[in-house]
Amino acid sequence: MTFETVDLAARALPAADVVTANLTGALLVRSAPLLLEAVRPGGHLILSGILAPERDEVVRAMAPATVAWEREEDGWVGLSRKKI
C-alpha cells in the first residue's frame, strides 16, 4: 500500500483503487472530473469536508459513481462513492 499527497492544481492524480479528498464542497465540485478520473473501475472515492447544504451539489458532480456509504454528523457530511 502506498499513499501520495497531490496538489490538484499541480499535476494529474495517479490512478488508484481508493482516492480520498477532504476539501470544501465547492472545491470537490470543481475537482470532480479529476478525482473521478483517478479512481479505477470498481474503486472508491472517499469525500469529506462537505457541509450538509453542499451535499446534493457534490453528489451530482460525482455522478455516475454511486453512493456506497454516507454519514452526516453535526452538519458535516462524509461520502464514499463507488466507481462503476
PDB file of N, CA and C in Angstrom:
ATOM      1  N   MET A   1       0.844  -1.150   0.000  1.00  0.00           N
ATOM      2  CA  MET A   1       0.000   0.000   0.000  1.00  0.00           C
ATOM      3  C   MET A   1       0.897   1.223   0.000  1.00  0.00           C
ATOM      4  N   THR A   2       0.557   2.173  -0.857  1.00  0.00           N
ATOM      5  CA  THR A   2       1.287   3.438  -0.871  1.00  0.00           C
ATOM      6  C   THR A   2       0.296   4.586  -0.744  1.00  0.00           C
ATOM      7  N   PHE A   3       0.763   5.683  -0.202  1.00  0.00           N
ATOM      8  CA  PHE A   3      -0.033   6.890  -0.047  1.00  0.00           C
ATOM      9  C   PHE A   3       0.696   8.032  -0.734  1.00  0.00           C
ATOM     10  N   GLU A   4      -0.057   8.883  -1.412  1.00  0.00           N
ATOM     11  CA  GLU A   4       0.509  10.076  -2.036  1.00  0.00           C
ATOM     12  C   GLU A   4      -0.369  11.266  -1.707  1.00  0.00           C
ATOM     13  N   THR A   5       0.265  12.386  -1.490  1.00  0.00           N
ATOM     14  CA  THR A   5      -0.446  13.650  -1.359  1.00  0.00           C
ATOM     15  C   THR A   5      -0.149  14.434  -2.620  1.00  0.00           C
ATOM     16  N   VAL A   6      -1.206  14.892  -3.298  1.00  0.00           N
ATOM     17  CA  VAL A   6      -1.035  15.553  -4.587  1.00  0.00           C
ATOM     18  C   VAL A   6      -1.796  16.873  -4.597  1.00  0.00           C
ATOM     19  N   ASP A   7      -1.174  17.902  -5.123  1.00  0.00           N
ATOM     20  CA  ASP A   7      -1.829  19.189  -5.337  1.00  0.00           C
ATOM     21  C   ASP A   7      -2.621  19.091  -6.639  1.00  0.00           C
ATOM     22  N   LEU A   8      -3.937  19.216  -6.555  1.00  0.00           N
ATOM     23  CA  LEU A   8      -4.792  19.087  -7.735  1.00  0.00           C
ATOM     24  C   LEU A   8      -4.437  20.073  -8.837  1.00  0.00           C
ATOM     25  N   ALA A   9      -3.913  21.210  -8.470  1.00  0.00           N
ATOM     26  CA  ALA A   9      -3.577  22.230  -9.461  1.00  0.00           C
ATOM     27  C   ALA A   9      -2.212  21.988 -10.096  1.00  0.00           C
ATOM     28  N   ALA A  10      -1.401  21.126  -9.495  1.00  0.00           N
ATOM     29  CA  ALA A  10      -0.028  20.958  -9.952  1.00  0.00           C
ATOM     30  C   ALA A  10       0.154  19.847 -10.983  1.00  0.00           C
ATOM     31  N   ARG A  11      -0.594  18.750 -10.828  1.00  0.00           N
ATOM     32  CA  ARG A  11      -0.414  17.636 -11.763  1.00  0.00           C
ATOM     33  C   ARG A  11      -1.602  16.691 -11.696  1.00  0.00           C
ATOM     34  N   ALA A  12      -1.665  15.789 -12.663  1.00  0.00           N
ATOM     35  CA  ALA A  12      -2.738  14.799 -12.689  1.00  0.00           C
ATOM     36  C   ALA A  12      -2.585  13.832 -11.522  1.00  0.00           C
ATOM     37  N   LEU A  13      -3.700  13.321 -11.065  1.00  0.00           N
ATOM     38  CA  LEU A  13      -3.661  12.348  -9.984  1.00  0.00           C
ATOM     39  C   LEU A  13      -3.299  10.975 -10.532  1.00  0.00           C
ATOM     40  N   PRO A  14      -2.529  10.196  -9.784  1.00  0.00           N
ATOM     41  CA  PRO A  14      -2.241   8.828 -10.219  1.00  0.00           C
ATOM     42  C   PRO A  14      -3.487   7.956 -10.064  1.00  0.00           C
ATOM     43  N   ALA A  15      -3.645   6.953 -10.911  1.00  0.00           N
ATOM     44  CA  ALA A  15      -4.772   6.032 -10.797  1.00  0.00           C
ATOM     45  C   ALA A  15      -4.649   5.231  -9.507  1.00  0.00           C
ATOM     46  N   ALA A  16      -5.789   5.006  -8.841  1.00  0.00           N
ATOM     47  CA  ALA A  16      -5.771   4.289  -7.564  1.00  0.00           C
ATOM     48  C   ALA A  16      -7.107   3.590  -7.336  1.00  0.00           C
ATOM     49  N   ASP A  17      -7.080   2.576  -6.486  1.00  0.00           N
ATOM     50  CA  ASP A  17      -8.313   1.892  -6.102  1.00  0.00           C
ATOM     51  C   ASP A  17      -9.116   2.712  -5.104  1.00  0.00           C
ATOM     52  N   VAL A  18      -8.418   3.516  -4.304  1.00  0.00           N
ATOM     53  CA  VAL A  18      -9.073   4.380  -3.317  1.00  0.00           C
ATOM     54  C   VAL A  18      -8.441   5.760  -3.416  1.00  0.00           C
ATOM     55  N   VAL A  19      -9.297   6.768  -3.563  1.00  0.00           N
ATOM     56  CA  VAL A  19      -8.862   8.165  -3.569  1.00  0.00           C
ATOM     57  C   VAL A  19      -9.640   8.868  -2.464  1.00  0.00           C
ATOM     58  N   THR A  20      -8.941   9.635  -1.638  1.00  0.00           N
ATOM     59  CA  THR A  20      -9.604  10.397  -0.580  1.00  0.00           C
ATOM     60  C   THR A  20      -9.437  11.883  -0.855  1.00  0.00           C
ATOM     61  N   ALA A  21     -10.447  12.652  -0.496  1.00  0.00           N
ATOM     62  CA  ALA A  21     -10.386  14.103  -0.674  1.00  0.00           C
ATOM     63  C   ALA A  21     -11.141  14.770   0.465  1.00  0.00           C
ATOM     64  N   ASN A  22     -10.437  15.507   1.293  1.00  0.00           N
ATOM     65  CA  ASN A  22     -11.032  16.275   2.375  1.00  0.00           C
ATOM     66  C   ASN A  22     -10.939  17.737   1.959  1.00  0.00           C
ATOM     67  N   LEU A  23     -11.931  18.163   1.179  1.00  0.00           N
ATOM     68  CA  LEU A  23     -11.940  19.501   0.588  1.00  0.00           C
ATOM     69  C   LEU A  23     -13.291  20.153   0.822  1.00  0.00           C
ATOM     70  N   THR A  24     -13.383  21.438   0.571  1.00  0.00           N
ATOM     71  CA  THR A  24     -14.677  22.109   0.661  1.00  0.00           C
ATOM     72  C   THR A  24     -15.599  21.561  -0.421  1.00  0.00           C
ATOM     73  N   GLY A  25     -16.899  21.706  -0.214  1.00  0.00           N
ATOM     74  CA  GLY A  25     -17.859  21.246  -1.207  1.00  0.00           C
ATOM     75  C   GLY A  25     -17.629  21.890  -2.564  1.00  0.00           C
ATOM     76  N   ALA A  26     -17.367  23.185  -2.591  1.00  0.00           N
ATOM     77  CA  ALA A  26     -17.151  23.889  -3.861  1.00  0.00           C
ATOM     78  C   ALA A  26     -15.922  23.359  -4.587  1.00  0.00           C
ATOM     79  N   LEU A  27     -14.853  23.096  -3.859  1.00  0.00           N
ATOM     80  CA  LEU A  27     -13.644  22.563  -4.491  1.00  0.00           C
ATOM     81  C   LEU A  27     -13.865  21.127  -4.957  1.00  0.00           C
ATOM     82  N   LEU A  28     -14.626  20.345  -4.216  1.00  0.00           N
ATOM     83  CA  LEU A  28     -14.956  18.987  -4.660  1.00  0.00           C
ATOM     84  C   LEU A  28     -15.742  19.018  -5.965  1.00  0.00           C
ATOM     85  N   VAL A  29     -16.680  19.941  -6.068  1.00  0.00           N
ATOM     86  CA  VAL A  29     -17.474  20.064  -7.302  1.00  0.00           C
ATOM     87  C   VAL A  29     -16.559  20.432  -8.471  1.00  0.00           C
ATOM     88  N   ARG A  30     -15.702  21.421  -8.291  1.00  0.00           N
ATOM     89  CA  ARG A  30     -14.789  21.841  -9.361  1.00  0.00           C
ATOM     90  C   ARG A  30     -13.790  20.746  -9.732  1.00  0.00           C
ATOM     91  N   SER A  31     -13.398  19.941  -8.775  1.00  0.00           N
ATOM     92  CA  SER A  31     -12.375  18.917  -8.984  1.00  0.00           C
ATOM     93  C   SER A  31     -12.964  17.548  -9.333  1.00  0.00           C
ATOM     94  N   ALA A  32     -14.281  17.441  -9.405  1.00  0.00           N
ATOM     95  CA  ALA A  32     -14.924  16.143  -9.626  1.00  0.00           C
ATOM     96  C   ALA A  32     -14.358  15.370 -10.814  1.00  0.00           C
ATOM     97  N   PRO A  33     -14.192  15.981 -11.992  1.00  0.00           N
ATOM     98  CA  PRO A  33     -13.663  15.205 -13.117  1.00  0.00           C
ATOM     99  C   PRO A  33     -12.266  14.627 -12.844  1.00  0.00           C
ATOM    100  N   LEU A  34     -11.397  15.400 -12.206  1.00  0.00           N
ATOM    101  CA  LEU A  34     -10.046  14.927 -11.883  1.00  0.00           C
ATOM    102  C   LEU A  34     -10.073  13.792 -10.865  1.00  0.00           C
ATOM    103  N   LEU A  35     -10.903  13.949  -9.846  1.00  0.00           N
ATOM    104  CA  LEU A  35     -10.993  12.927  -8.804  1.00  0.00           C
ATOM    105  C   LEU A  35     -11.573  11.631  -9.361  1.00  0.00           C
ATOM    106  N   LEU A  36     -12.652  11.743 -10.121  1.00  0.00           N
ATOM    107  CA  LEU A  36     -13.283  10.550 -10.687  1.00  0.00           C
ATOM    108  C   LEU A  36     -12.365   9.836 -11.669  1.00  0.00           C
ATOM    109  N   GLU A  37     -11.627  10.592 -12.444  1.00  0.00           N
ATOM    110  CA  GLU A  37     -10.703  10.002 -13.410  1.00  0.00           C
ATOM    111  C   GLU A  37      -9.615   9.190 -12.716  1.00  0.00           C
ATOM    112  N   ALA A  38      -9.225   9.605 -11.528  1.00  0.00           N
ATOM    113  CA  ALA A  38      -8.152   8.926 -10.802  1.00  0.00           C
ATOM    114  C   ALA A  38      -8.598   7.599 -10.190  1.00  0.00           C
ATOM    115  N   VAL A  39      -9.897   7.410  -9.986  1.00  0.00           N
ATOM    116  CA  VAL A  39     -10.396   6.185  -9.359  1.00  0.00           C
ATOM    117  C   VAL A  39     -10.539   5.090 -10.414  1.00  0.00           C
ATOM    118  N   ARG A  40      -9.912   3.967 -10.168  1.00  0.00           N
ATOM    119  CA  ARG A  40     -10.027   2.835 -11.087  1.00  0.00           C
ATOM    120  C   ARG A  40     -11.451   2.267 -11.026  1.00  0.00           C
ATOM    121  N   PRO A  41     -11.918   1.637 -12.109  1.00  0.00           N
ATOM    122  CA  PRO A  41     -13.247   0.999 -12.084  1.00  0.00           C
ATOM    123  C   PRO A  41     -13.367   0.034 -10.900  1.00  0.00           C
ATOM    124  N   GLY A  42     -14.474   0.132 -10.194  1.00  0.00           N
ATOM    125  CA  GLY A  42     -14.696  -0.675  -9.000  1.00  0.00           C
ATOM    126  C   GLY A  42     -14.089  -0.080  -7.747  1.00  0.00           C
ATOM    127  N   GLY A  43     -13.337   1.017  -7.901  1.00  0.00           N
ATOM    128  CA  GLY A  43     -12.685   1.662  -6.765  1.00  0.00           C
ATOM    129  C   GLY A  43     -13.596   2.640  -6.042  1.00  0.00           C
ATOM    130  N   HIS A  44     -13.078   3.213  -4.979  1.00  0.00           N
ATOM    131  CA  HIS A  44     -13.866   4.115  -4.136  1.00  0.00           C
ATOM    132  C   HIS A  44     -13.235   5.500  -4.054  1.00  0.00           C
ATOM    133  N   LEU A  45     -14.097   6.479  -3.999  1.00  0.00           N
ATOM    134  CA  LEU A  45     -13.719   7.875  -3.781  1.00  0.00           C
ATOM    135  C   LEU A  45     -14.329   8.275  -2.447  1.00  0.00           C
ATOM    136  N   ILE A  46     -13.498   8.568  -1.473  1.00  0.00           N
ATOM    137  CA  ILE A  46     -13.957   8.921  -0.133  1.00  0.00           C
ATOM    138  C   ILE A  46     -13.836  10.428   0.018  1.00  0.00           C
ATOM    139  N   LEU A  47     -14.968  11.059   0.298  1.00  0.00           N
ATOM    140  CA  LEU A  47     -15.048  12.521   0.339  1.00  0.00           C
ATOM    141  C   LEU A  47     -15.451  13.006   1.717  1.00  0.00           C
ATOM    142  N   SER A  48     -14.808  14.076   2.179  1.00  0.00           N
ATOM    143  CA  SER A  48     -15.194  14.717   3.433  1.00  0.00           C
ATOM    144  C   SER A  48     -14.912  16.206   3.322  1.00  0.00           C
ATOM    145  N   GLY A  49     -15.325  16.937   4.353  1.00  0.00           N
ATOM    146  CA  GLY A  49     -15.194  18.388   4.322  1.00  0.00           C
ATOM    147  C   GLY A  49     -16.415  19.047   3.713  1.00  0.00           C
ATOM    148  N   ILE A  50     -17.493  18.300   3.604  1.00  0.00           N
ATOM    149  CA  ILE A  50     -18.711  18.762   2.934  1.00  0.00           C
ATOM    150  C   ILE A  50     -19.716  19.242   3.982  1.00  0.00           C
ATOM    151  N   LEU A  51     -20.142  20.468   3.856  1.00  0.00           N
ATOM    152  CA  LEU A  51     -21.218  20.959   4.711  1.00  0.00           C
ATOM    153  C   LEU A  51     -22.529  20.375   4.217  1.00  0.00           C
ATOM    154  N   ALA A  52     -23.445  20.090   5.129  1.00  0.00           N
ATOM    155  CA  ALA A  52     -24.717  19.460   4.767  1.00  0.00           C
ATOM    156  C   ALA A  52     -25.434  20.166   3.610  1.00  0.00           C
ATOM    157  N   PRO A  53     -25.486  21.514   3.567  1.00  0.00           N
ATOM    158  CA  PRO A  53     -26.162  22.167   2.441  1.00  0.00           C
ATOM    159  C   PRO A  53     -25.459  21.970   1.094  1.00  0.00           C
ATOM    160  N   GLU A  54     -24.195  21.557   1.100  1.00  0.00           N
ATOM    161  CA  GLU A  54     -23.431  21.328  -0.132  1.00  0.00           C
ATOM    162  C   GLU A  54     -23.576  19.900  -0.655  1.00  0.00           C
ATOM    163  N   ARG A  55     -24.136  19.026   0.147  1.00  0.00           N
ATOM    164  CA  ARG A  55     -24.179  17.594  -0.149  1.00  0.00           C
ATOM    165  C   ARG A  55     -24.760  17.289  -1.524  1.00  0.00           C
ATOM    166  N   ASP A  56     -25.931  17.798  -1.844  1.00  0.00           N
ATOM    167  CA  ASP A  56     -26.592  17.463  -3.107  1.00  0.00           C
ATOM    168  C   ASP A  56     -25.766  17.871  -4.318  1.00  0.00           C
ATOM    169  N   GLU A  57     -25.159  19.039  -4.264  1.00  0.00           N
ATOM    170  CA  GLU A  57     -24.342  19.510  -5.388  1.00  0.00           C
ATOM    171  C   GLU A  57     -23.105  18.622  -5.569  1.00  0.00           C
ATOM    172  N   VAL A  58     -22.492  18.210  -4.470  1.00  0.00           N
ATOM    173  CA  VAL A  58     -21.325  17.333  -4.551  1.00  0.00           C
ATOM    174  C   VAL A  58     -21.733  15.976  -5.126  1.00  0.00           C
ATOM    175  N   VAL A  59     -22.842  15.423  -4.668  1.00  0.00           N
ATOM    176  CA  VAL A  59     -23.313  14.129  -5.179  1.00  0.00           C
ATOM    177  C   VAL A  59     -23.583  14.210  -6.678  1.00  0.00           C
ATOM    178  N   ARG A  60     -24.226  15.278  -7.138  1.00  0.00           N
ATOM    179  CA  ARG A  60     -24.486  15.449  -8.579  1.00  0.00           C
ATOM    180  C   ARG A  60     -23.176  15.519  -9.362  1.00  0.00           C
ATOM    181  N   ALA A  61     -22.210  16.228  -8.829  1.00  0.00           N
ATOM    182  CA  ALA A  61     -20.928  16.382  -9.524  1.00  0.00           C
ATOM    183  C   ALA A  61     -20.171  15.064  -9.619  1.00  0.00           C
ATOM    184  N   MET A  62     -20.399  14.158  -8.693  1.00  0.00           N
ATOM    185  CA  MET A  62     -19.667  12.894  -8.666  1.00  0.00           C
ATOM    186  C   MET A  62     -20.379  11.777  -9.432  1.00  0.00           C
ATOM    187  N   ALA A  63     -21.517  12.056 -10.047  1.00  0.00           N
ATOM    188  CA  ALA A  63     -22.206  11.050 -10.874  1.00  0.00           C
ATOM    189  C   ALA A  63     -21.302  10.747 -12.059  1.00  0.00           C
ATOM    190  N   PRO A  64     -21.243   9.567 -12.580  1.00  0.00           N
ATOM    191  CA  PRO A  64     -22.129   8.428 -12.350  1.00  0.00           C
ATOM    192  C   PRO A  64     -21.685   7.486 -11.232  1.00  0.00           C
ATOM    193  N   ALA A  65     -20.675   7.826 -10.452  1.00  0.00           N
ATOM    194  CA  ALA A  65     -20.295   6.970  -9.325  1.00  0.00           C
ATOM    195  C   ALA A  65     -21.475   6.892  -8.355  1.00  0.00           C
ATOM    196  N   THR A  66     -21.677   5.737  -7.779  1.00  0.00           N
ATOM    197  CA  THR A  66     -22.822   5.529  -6.897  1.00  0.00           C
ATOM    198  C   THR A  66     -22.426   5.714  -5.438  1.00  0.00           C
ATOM    199  N   VAL A  67     -23.391   6.085  -4.624  1.00  0.00           N
ATOM    200  CA  VAL A  67     -23.133   6.264  -3.196  1.00  0.00           C
ATOM    201  C   VAL A  67     -22.992   4.885  -2.557  1.00  0.00           C
ATOM    202  N   ALA A  68     -21.841   4.615  -1.974  1.00  0.00           N
ATOM    203  CA  ALA A  68     -21.599   3.351  -1.279  1.00  0.00           C
ATOM    204  C   ALA A  68     -21.837   3.511   0.222  1.00  0.00           C
ATOM    205  N   TRP A  69     -21.603   4.719   0.731  1.00  0.00           N
ATOM    206  CA  TRP A  69     -21.744   4.979   2.158  1.00  0.00           C
ATOM    207  C   TRP A  69     -21.897   6.481   2.340  1.00  0.00           C
ATOM    208  N   GLU A  70     -22.682   6.863   3.330  1.00  0.00           N
ATOM    209  CA  GLU A  70     -22.853   8.288   3.627  1.00  0.00           C
ATOM    210  C   GLU A  70     -23.177   8.460   5.099  1.00  0.00           C
ATOM    211  N   ARG A  71     -22.626   9.534   5.682  1.00  0.00           N
ATOM    212  CA  ARG A  71     -22.926   9.840   7.071  1.00  0.00           C
ATOM    213  C   ARG A  71     -22.863  11.350   7.278  1.00  0.00           C
ATOM    214  N   GLU A  72     -23.814  11.847   8.060  1.00  0.00           N
ATOM    215  CA  GLU A  72     -23.816  13.256   8.440  1.00  0.00           C
ATOM    216  C   GLU A  72     -23.699  13.339   9.953  1.00  0.00           C
ATOM    217  N   GLU A  73     -22.849  14.255  10.391  1.00  0.00           N
ATOM    218  CA  GLU A  73     -22.681  14.469  11.824  1.00  0.00           C
ATOM    219  C   GLU A  73     -22.389  15.939  12.078  1.00  0.00           C
ATOM    220  N   ASP A  74     -23.195  16.552  12.903  1.00  0.00           N
ATOM    221  CA  ASP A  74     -23.011  17.950  13.287  1.00  0.00           C
ATOM    222  C   ASP A  74     -22.912  18.885  12.082  1.00  0.00           C
ATOM    223  N   GLY A  75     -23.698  18.600  11.031  1.00  0.00           N
ATOM    224  CA  GLY A  75     -23.719  19.472   9.861  1.00  0.00           C
ATOM    225  C   GLY A  75     -22.648  19.187   8.825  1.00  0.00           C
ATOM    226  N   TRP A  76     -21.804  18.174   9.067  1.00  0.00           N
ATOM    227  CA  TRP A  76     -20.755  17.773   8.121  1.00  0.00           C
ATOM    228  C   TRP A  76     -21.126  16.430   7.517  1.00  0.00           C
ATOM    229  N   VAL A  77     -20.795  16.250   6.237  1.00  0.00           N
ATOM    230  CA  VAL A  77     -21.137  15.023   5.518  1.00  0.00           C
ATOM    231  C   VAL A  77     -19.862  14.339   5.042  1.00  0.00           C
ATOM    232  N   GLY A  78     -19.850  13.017   5.178  1.00  0.00           N
ATOM    233  CA  GLY A  78     -18.811  12.180   4.593  1.00  0.00           C
ATOM    234  C   GLY A  78     -19.475  11.234   3.618  1.00  0.00           C
ATOM    235  N   LEU A  79     -18.852  11.007   2.476  1.00  0.00           N
ATOM    236  CA  LEU A  79     -19.410  10.141   1.439  1.00  0.00           C
ATOM    237  C   LEU A  79     -18.344   9.182   0.928  1.00  0.00           C
ATOM    238  N   SER A  80     -18.777   8.007   0.566  1.00  0.00           N
ATOM    239  CA  SER A  80     -17.937   7.095  -0.198  1.00  0.00           C
ATOM    240  C   SER A  80     -18.698   6.790  -1.472  1.00  0.00           C
ATOM    241  N   ARG A  81     -18.066   7.048  -2.610  1.00  0.00           N
ATOM    242  CA  ARG A  81     -18.672   6.801  -3.922  1.00  0.00           C
ATOM    243  C   ARG A  81     -17.931   5.650  -4.571  1.00  0.00           C
ATOM    244  N   LYS A  82     -18.673   4.737  -5.182  1.00  0.00           N
ATOM    245  CA  LYS A  82     -18.062   3.608  -5.891  1.00  0.00           C
ATOM    246  C   LYS A  82     -18.152   3.868  -7.388  1.00  0.00           C
ATOM    247  N   LYS A  83     -16.998   3.769  -8.033  1.00  0.00           N
ATOM    248  CA  LYS A  83     -16.955   3.967  -9.476  1.00  0.00           C
ATOM    249  C   LYS A  83     -17.286   2.662 -10.188  1.00  0.00           C
ATOM    250  N   ILE A  84     -18.202   2.745 -11.096  1.00  0.00           N
ATOM    251  CA  ILE A  84     -18.654   1.551 -11.825  1.00  0.00           C
ATOM    252  C   ILE A  84     -17.740   1.312 -13.003  1.00  0.00           C
TER     253      ILE A  84
END
